[in-house]
Short mmCIF file of C-alpha atoms and ligand atoms in Angstrom, two decimals:
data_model
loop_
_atom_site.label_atom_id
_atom_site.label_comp_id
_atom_site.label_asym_id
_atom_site.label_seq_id
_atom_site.Cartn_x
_atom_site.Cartn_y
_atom_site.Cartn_z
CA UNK A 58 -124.43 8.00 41.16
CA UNK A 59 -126.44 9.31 39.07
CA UNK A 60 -126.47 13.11 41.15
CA UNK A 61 -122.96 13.03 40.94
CA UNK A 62 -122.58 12.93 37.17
CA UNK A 63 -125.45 15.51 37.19
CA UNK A 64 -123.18 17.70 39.45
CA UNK A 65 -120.19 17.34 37.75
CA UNK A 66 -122.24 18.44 34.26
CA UNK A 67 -123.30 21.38 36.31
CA UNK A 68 -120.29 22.50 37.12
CA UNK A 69 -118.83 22.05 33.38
CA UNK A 70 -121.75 23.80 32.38
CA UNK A 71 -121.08 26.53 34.57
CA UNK A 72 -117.46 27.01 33.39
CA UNK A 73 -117.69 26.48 30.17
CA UNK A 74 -118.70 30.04 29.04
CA UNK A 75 -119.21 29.12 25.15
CA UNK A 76 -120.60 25.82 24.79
CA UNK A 77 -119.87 24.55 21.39
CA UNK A 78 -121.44 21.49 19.70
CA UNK A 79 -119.04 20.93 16.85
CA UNK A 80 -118.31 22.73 13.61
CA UNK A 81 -120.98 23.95 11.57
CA UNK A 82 -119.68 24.10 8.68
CA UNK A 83 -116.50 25.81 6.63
CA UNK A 84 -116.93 28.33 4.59
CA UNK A 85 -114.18 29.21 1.56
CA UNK A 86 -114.05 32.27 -0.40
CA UNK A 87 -112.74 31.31 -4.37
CA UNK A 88 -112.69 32.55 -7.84
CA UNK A 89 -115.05 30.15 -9.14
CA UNK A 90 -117.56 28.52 -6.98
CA UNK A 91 -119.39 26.33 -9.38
CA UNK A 92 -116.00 24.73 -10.94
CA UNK A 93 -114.86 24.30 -6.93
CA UNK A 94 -117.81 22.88 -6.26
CA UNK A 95 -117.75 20.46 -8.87
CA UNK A 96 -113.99 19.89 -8.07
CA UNK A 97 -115.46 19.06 -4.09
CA UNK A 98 -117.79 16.46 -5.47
CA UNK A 99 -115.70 15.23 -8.17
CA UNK A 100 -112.48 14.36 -5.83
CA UNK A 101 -113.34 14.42 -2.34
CA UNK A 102 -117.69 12.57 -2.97
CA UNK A 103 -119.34 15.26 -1.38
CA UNK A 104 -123.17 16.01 -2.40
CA UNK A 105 -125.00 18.89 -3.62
CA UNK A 106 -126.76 20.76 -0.77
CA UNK A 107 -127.90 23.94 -1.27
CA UNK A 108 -127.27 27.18 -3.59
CA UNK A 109 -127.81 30.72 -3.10
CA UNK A 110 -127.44 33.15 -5.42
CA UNK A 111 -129.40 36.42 -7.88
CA UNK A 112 -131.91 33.11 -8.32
CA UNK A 113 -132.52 33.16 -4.21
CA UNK A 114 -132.06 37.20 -3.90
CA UNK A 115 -128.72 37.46 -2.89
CA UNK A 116 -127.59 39.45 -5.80
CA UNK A 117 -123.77 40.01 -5.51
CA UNK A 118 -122.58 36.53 -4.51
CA UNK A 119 -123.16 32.85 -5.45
CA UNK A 120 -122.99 30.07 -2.94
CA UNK A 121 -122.63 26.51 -3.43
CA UNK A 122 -123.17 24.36 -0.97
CA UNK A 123 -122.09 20.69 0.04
CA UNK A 124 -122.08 18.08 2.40
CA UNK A 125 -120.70 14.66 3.39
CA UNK A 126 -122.12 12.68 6.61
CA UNK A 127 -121.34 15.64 9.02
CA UNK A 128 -118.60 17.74 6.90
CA UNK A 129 -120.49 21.06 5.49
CA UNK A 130 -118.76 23.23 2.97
CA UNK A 131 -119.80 26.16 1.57
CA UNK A 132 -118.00 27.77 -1.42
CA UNK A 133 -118.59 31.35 -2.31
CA UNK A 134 -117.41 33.86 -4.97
CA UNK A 135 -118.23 37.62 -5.91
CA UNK A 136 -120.31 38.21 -8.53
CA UNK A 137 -119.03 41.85 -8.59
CA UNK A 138 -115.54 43.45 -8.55
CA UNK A 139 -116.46 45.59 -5.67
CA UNK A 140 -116.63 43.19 -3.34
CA UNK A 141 -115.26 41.97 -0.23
CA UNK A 142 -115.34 38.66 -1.25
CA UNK A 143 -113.26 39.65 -4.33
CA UNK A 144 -111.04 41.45 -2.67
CA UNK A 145 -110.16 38.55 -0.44
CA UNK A 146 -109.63 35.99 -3.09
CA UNK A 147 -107.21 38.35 -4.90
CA UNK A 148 -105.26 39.19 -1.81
CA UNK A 149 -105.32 35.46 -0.44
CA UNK A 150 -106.24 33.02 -3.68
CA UNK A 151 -108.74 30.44 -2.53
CA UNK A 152 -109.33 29.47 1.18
CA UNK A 153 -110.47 29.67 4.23
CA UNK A 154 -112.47 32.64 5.29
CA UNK A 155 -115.50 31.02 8.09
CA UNK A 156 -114.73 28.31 10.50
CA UNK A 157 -118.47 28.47 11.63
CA UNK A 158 -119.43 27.16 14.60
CA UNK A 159 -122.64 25.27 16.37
CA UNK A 160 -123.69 27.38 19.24
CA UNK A 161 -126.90 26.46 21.37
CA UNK A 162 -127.43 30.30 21.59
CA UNK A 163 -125.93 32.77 18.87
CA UNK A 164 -126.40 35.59 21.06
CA UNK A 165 -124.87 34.42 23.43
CA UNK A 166 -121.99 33.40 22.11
CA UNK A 167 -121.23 36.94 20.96
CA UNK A 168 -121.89 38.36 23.84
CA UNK A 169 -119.68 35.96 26.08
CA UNK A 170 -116.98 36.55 23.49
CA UNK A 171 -116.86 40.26 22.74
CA UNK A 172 -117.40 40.86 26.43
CA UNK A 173 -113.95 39.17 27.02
CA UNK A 174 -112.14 41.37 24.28
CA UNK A 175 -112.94 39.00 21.16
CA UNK A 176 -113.31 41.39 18.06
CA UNK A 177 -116.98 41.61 16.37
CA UNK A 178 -117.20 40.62 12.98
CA UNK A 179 -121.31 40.20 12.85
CA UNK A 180 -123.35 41.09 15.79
CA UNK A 181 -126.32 38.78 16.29
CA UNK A 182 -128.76 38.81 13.07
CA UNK A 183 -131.56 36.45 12.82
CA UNK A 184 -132.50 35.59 9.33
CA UNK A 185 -136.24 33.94 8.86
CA UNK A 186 -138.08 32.11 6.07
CA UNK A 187 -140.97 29.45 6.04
CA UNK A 188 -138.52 26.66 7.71
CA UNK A 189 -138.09 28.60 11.12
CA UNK A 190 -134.92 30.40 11.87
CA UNK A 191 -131.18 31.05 11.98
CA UNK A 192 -129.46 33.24 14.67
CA UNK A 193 -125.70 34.10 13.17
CA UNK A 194 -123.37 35.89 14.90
CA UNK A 195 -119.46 36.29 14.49
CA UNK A 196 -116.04 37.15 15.98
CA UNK A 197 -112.18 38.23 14.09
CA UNK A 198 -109.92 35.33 14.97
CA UNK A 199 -106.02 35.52 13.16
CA UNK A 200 -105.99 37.06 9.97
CA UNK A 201 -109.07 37.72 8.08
CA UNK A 202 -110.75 34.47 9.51
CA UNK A 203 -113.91 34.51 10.92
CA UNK A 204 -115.35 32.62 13.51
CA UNK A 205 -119.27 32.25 12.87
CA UNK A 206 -121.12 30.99 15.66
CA UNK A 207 -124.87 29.64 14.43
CA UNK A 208 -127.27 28.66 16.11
CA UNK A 209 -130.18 26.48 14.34
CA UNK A 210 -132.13 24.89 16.86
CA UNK A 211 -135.05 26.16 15.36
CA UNK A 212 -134.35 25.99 11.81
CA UNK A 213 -135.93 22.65 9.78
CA UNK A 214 -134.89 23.86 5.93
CA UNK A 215 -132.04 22.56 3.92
CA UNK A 216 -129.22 24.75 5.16
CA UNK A 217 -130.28 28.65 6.15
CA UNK A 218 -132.67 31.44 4.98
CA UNK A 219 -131.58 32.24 1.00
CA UNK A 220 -130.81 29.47 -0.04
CA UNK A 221 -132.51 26.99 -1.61
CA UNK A 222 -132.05 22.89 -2.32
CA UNK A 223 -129.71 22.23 -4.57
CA UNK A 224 -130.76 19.42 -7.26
CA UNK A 225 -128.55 18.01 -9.56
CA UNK A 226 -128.16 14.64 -11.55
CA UNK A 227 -124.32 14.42 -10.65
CA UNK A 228 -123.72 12.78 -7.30
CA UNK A 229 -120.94 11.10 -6.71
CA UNK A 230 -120.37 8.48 -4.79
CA UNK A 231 -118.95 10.00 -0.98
CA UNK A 232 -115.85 8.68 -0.03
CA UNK A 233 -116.05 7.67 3.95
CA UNK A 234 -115.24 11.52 4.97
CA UNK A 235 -116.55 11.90 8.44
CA UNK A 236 -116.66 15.67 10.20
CA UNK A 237 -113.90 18.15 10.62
CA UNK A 238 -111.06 16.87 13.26
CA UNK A 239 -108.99 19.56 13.50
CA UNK A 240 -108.46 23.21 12.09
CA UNK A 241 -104.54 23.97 11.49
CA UNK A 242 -104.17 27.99 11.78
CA UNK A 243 -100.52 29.70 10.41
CA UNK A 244 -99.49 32.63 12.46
CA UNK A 245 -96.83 35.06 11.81
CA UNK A 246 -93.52 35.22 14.14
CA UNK A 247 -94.58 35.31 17.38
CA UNK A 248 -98.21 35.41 17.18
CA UNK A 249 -98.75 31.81 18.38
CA UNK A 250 -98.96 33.09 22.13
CA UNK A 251 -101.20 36.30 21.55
CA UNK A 252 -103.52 33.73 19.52
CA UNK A 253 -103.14 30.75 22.53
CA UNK A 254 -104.08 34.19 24.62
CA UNK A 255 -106.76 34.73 22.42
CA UNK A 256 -108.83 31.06 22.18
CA UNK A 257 -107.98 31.04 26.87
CA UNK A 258 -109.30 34.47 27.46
CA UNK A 259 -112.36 35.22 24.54
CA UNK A 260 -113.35 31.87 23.58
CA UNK A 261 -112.55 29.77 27.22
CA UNK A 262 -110.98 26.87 25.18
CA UNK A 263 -107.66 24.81 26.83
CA UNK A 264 -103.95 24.33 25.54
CA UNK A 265 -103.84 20.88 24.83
CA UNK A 266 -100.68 20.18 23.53
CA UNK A 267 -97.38 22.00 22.66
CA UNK A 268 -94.19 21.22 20.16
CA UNK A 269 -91.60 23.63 19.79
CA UNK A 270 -89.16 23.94 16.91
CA UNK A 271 -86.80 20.85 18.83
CA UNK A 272 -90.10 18.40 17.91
CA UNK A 273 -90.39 20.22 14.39
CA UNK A 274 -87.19 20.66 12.82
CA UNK A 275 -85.87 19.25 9.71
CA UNK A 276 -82.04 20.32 8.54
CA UNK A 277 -84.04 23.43 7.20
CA UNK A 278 -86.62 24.82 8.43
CA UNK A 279 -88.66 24.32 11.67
CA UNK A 280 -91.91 25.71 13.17
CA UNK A 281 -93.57 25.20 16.86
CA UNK A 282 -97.42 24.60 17.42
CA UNK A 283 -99.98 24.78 20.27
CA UNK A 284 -102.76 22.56 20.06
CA UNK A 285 -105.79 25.09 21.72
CA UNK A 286 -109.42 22.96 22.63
CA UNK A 287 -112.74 23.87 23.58
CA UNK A 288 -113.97 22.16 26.43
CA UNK A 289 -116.19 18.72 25.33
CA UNK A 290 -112.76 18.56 22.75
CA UNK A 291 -115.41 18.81 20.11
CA UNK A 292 -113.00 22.02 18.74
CA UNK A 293 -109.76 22.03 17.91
CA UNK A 294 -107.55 24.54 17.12
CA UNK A 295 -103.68 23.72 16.90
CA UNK A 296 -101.89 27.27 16.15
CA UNK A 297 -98.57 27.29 14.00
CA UNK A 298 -96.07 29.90 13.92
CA UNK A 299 -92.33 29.92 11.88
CA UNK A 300 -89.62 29.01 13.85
CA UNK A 301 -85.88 30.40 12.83
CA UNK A 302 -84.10 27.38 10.73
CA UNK A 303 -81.44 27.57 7.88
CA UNK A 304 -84.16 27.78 4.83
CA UNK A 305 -87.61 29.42 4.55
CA UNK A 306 -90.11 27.33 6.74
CA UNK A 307 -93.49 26.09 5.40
CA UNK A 308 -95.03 28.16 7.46
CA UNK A 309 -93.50 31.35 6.14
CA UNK A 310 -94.22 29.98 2.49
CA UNK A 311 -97.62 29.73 3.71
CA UNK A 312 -97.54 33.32 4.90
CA UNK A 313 -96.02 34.64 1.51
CA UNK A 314 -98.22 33.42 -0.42
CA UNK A 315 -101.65 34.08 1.49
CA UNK A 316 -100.17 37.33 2.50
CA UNK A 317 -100.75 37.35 5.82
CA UNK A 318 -102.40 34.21 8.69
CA UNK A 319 -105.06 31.73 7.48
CA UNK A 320 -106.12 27.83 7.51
CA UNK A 321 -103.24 26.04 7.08
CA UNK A 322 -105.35 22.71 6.83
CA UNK A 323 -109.00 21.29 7.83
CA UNK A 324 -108.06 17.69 9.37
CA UNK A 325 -110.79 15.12 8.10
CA UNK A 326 -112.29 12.45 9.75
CA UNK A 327 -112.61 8.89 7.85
CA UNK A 328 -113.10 5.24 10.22
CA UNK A 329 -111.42 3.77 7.32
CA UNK A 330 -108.36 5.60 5.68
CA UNK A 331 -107.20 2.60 3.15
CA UNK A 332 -110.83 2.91 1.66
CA UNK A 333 -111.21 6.74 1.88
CA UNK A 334 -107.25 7.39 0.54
CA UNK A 335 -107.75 4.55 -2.13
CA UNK A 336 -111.20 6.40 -3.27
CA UNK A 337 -109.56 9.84 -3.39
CA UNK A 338 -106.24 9.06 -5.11
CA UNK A 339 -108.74 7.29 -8.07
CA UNK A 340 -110.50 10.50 -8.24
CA UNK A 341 -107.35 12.73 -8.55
CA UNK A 342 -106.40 13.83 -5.43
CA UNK A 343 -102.50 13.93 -4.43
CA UNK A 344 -100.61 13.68 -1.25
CA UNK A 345 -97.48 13.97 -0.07
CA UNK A 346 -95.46 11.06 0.01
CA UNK A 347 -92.65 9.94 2.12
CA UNK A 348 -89.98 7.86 1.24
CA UNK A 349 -90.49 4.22 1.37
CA UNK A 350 -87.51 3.63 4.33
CA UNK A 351 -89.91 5.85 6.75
CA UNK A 352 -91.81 1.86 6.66
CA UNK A 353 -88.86 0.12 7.63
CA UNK A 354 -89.27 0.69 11.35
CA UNK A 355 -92.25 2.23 12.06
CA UNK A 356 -94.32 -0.65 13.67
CA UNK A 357 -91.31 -0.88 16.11
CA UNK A 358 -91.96 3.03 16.59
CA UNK A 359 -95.72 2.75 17.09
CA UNK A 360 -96.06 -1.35 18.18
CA UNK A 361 -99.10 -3.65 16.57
CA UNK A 362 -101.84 -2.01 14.53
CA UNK A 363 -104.68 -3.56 13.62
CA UNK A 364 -104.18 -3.03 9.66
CA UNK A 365 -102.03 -4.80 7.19
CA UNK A 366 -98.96 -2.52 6.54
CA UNK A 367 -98.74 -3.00 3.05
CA UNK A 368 -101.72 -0.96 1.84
CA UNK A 369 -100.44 1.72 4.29
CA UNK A 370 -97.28 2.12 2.49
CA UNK A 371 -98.13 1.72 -0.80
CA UNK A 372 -101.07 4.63 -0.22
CA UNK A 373 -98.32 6.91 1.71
CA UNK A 374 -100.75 6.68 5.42
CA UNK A 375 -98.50 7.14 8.03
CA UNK A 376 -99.12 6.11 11.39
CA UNK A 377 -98.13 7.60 15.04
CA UNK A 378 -98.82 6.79 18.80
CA UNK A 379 -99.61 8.21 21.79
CA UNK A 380 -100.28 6.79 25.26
CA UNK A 381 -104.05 5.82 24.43
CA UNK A 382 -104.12 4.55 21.19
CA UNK A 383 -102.83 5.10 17.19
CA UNK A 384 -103.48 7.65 14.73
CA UNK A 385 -103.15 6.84 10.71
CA UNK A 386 -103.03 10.29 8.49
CA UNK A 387 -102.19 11.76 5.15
CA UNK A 388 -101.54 15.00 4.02
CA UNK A 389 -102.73 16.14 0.58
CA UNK A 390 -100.86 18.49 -1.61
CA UNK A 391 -102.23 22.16 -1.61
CA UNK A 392 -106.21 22.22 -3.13
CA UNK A 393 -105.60 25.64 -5.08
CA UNK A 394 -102.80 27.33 -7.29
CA UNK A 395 -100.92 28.79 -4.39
CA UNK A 396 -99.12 26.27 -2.09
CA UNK A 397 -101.64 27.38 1.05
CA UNK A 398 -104.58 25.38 2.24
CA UNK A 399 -104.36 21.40 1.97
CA UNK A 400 -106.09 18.86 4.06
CA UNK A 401 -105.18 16.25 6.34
CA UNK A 402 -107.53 12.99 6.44
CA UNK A 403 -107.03 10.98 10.08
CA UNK A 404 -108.25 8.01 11.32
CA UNK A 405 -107.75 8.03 14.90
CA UNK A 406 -107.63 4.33 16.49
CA UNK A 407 -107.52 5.50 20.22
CA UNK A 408 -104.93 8.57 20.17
CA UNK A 409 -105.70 12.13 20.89
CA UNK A 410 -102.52 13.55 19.51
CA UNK A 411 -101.65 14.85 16.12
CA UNK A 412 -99.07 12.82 14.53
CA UNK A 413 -95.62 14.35 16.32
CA UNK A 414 -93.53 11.45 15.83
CA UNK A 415 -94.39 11.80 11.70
CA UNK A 416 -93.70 15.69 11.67
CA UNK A 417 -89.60 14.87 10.60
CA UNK A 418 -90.61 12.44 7.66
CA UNK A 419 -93.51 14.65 6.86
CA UNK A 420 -91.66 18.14 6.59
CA UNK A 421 -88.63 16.89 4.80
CA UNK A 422 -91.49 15.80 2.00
CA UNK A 423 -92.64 18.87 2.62
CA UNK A 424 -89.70 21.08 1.89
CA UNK A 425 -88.98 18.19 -1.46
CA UNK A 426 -92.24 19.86 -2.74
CA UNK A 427 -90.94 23.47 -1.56
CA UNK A 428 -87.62 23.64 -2.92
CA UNK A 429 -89.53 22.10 -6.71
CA UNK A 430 -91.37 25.27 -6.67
CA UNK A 431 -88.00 27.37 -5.33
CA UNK A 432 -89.35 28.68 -2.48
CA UNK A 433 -86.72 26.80 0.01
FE1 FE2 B 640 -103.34 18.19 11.53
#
């Protein structure tokens, strides 16, 4: 027995070309990192990490950094106008710029993935300091997003060379936010496929799951999505791209106003979503809602669930099914001035999927928010 399971890790090994233990962390480029820092811990309970900055040697960017149980953000801003960074955050507001991931071996990674056509954004650096080391490499994926791959086997400091703890007397109580279940990417017209081209052939990782614009379509606007994994399902990718409908489709809003592909929305883990949603909603955070009929049926839709429905409803959770278990999710309204990135908070009970049977009720509350700001 037990030489079979060892054989059948040695082949996965074998195939699996860029092992990947999870997301590192995510890394967002803003105007203001301290105030979105404080906005992090305020609303969503995460706690001070680290901070790098002129005060650490890096002298033409500040970087906050914070954490919840396994969720790592990292906020960063320009401290000069000729910057990258800046340039970024004018062209795209605040968002998404690394989705950085764990990697056994940094080099590695880079070298299995440029090898197989992936675009190099950092080649293999290794940055040192008294804790041991960091190995940081990094490939283009859509847009101007990066995928970091880190490797910090041997690293026993606070977060990476230059930066130091961060120690402050605010800490906020967290609110049950696990580690990062999904990343939702937007695409421009038919760039899902070269991107579900791009995660098979440079980064080895499996289509999971497609919906096309018959499982997404409202009376207005529709898009399609391809759900893209790596292979312990540790990483997940879905990929959304427009789809033709009557009105402008979320996804082209999306693209409008980020100029060009980006996050769509980090899907957060929570093993209790009446506590989590309860805790965030007291601390300021809004979601979409749907209309109260969308209750009505839906435990005929999706059968028993363990929870009392009430709470679901009168918090906005919606729940879907799929043939191993439930899902309950939420959708927040967009973190930043421009109607781009927004997160999702899931509690999965079971299912694998991604909450297709709420996509109807959820767009149309979508496009109620859409046509307020006359972008329909
Ligand atoms: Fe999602």
């Amino acid at each position: 027995m037990t030489i079979t399971q060892g054989a059948v890790k040695n082949t996965e090994a074998s195939t699996d070309f860029l092992p990947l233990h999870g997301t590192d962390y995510v890394e967002f480029y803003v105007g203001n990192a301290k105030q979105a820092a404080h906005f992090y811990k305020t609303a969503f309970g995460f706690q001070s990490l680290a901070y790098a900055g002129p005060e650490t040697g890096m002298m033409d960017k500040v970087s906050y950094v914070l954490r919840q149980n396994k969720l790592t953000f990292v906020l960063t801003t320009a401290l000069r106008k000729d910057s990258e960074i800046a340039a970024h955050v004018a062209l795209h507001g605040d968002g998404v710029k690394f989705l950085a991931l764990k990697v056994e071996d940094a080099k590695d990674a880079w070298l299995q993935t440029t090898r197989r056509g992936g675009k190099s954004y950092l080649e293999p650096v290794v940055y040192k300091d008294n804790d041991g080391e960091v190995v940081m490499s990094g490939i283009h994926t859509y847009g101007d997003t990066v995928h970091l791959f880190i490797e910090r086997k041997n690293y026993s400091g606070v977060f990476m060379p230059g930066f130091r703890k961060w120690d402050t007397a605010y800490n906020p109580v967290d609110t049950g936010l696990l580690y990062v279940d999904h990343c939702v990417g937007n695409v421009g017209w038919n760039q899902m496929n070269p991107w579900v081209k791009f995660y098979e052939e440079v980064m080895g990782f499996k289509n999971i799951l497609s919906f096309d614009d018959k499982d997404i379509s409202t009376e207005y606007s529709a898009l399609m999505s391809k759900v893209m994994s790596n292979g312990n399902g540790y990483v997940k990718f879905p990929i959304n791209e427009p789809a033709e409908g009557k009105k402008k489709s979320q996804v082209e809003e999306y693209l409008d106003f980020y100029n060009g592909e980006g996050v769509q929305h980090v899907a957060i883990a929570t093993s209790d979503i009446v506590n989590t949603v309860t805790s965030l909603v007291d601390r300021g955070v809004e979601f979409l809602k749907v209309p109260q009929s969308y209750y009505d049926d839906v435990l005929e839709r999706v059968g028993a669930i363990d929870e009392d429905l009430q709470p679901l409803s009168q918090l906005g959770i919606l729940i879907d099914k799929d043939d191993e278990g439930y899902l309950l999710q939420i959708f927040s309204k967009p973190l930043q001035d421009r109607p781009t990135l927004f997160f999702e908070i899931i509690q999965r009970k079971g299912a694998k999927s991604f909450g297709k049977g709420n996509f109807k009720a959820l767009f149309e509350a979508l496009e109620r928010e859409q046509e307020a700001r006359g972008n329909l």
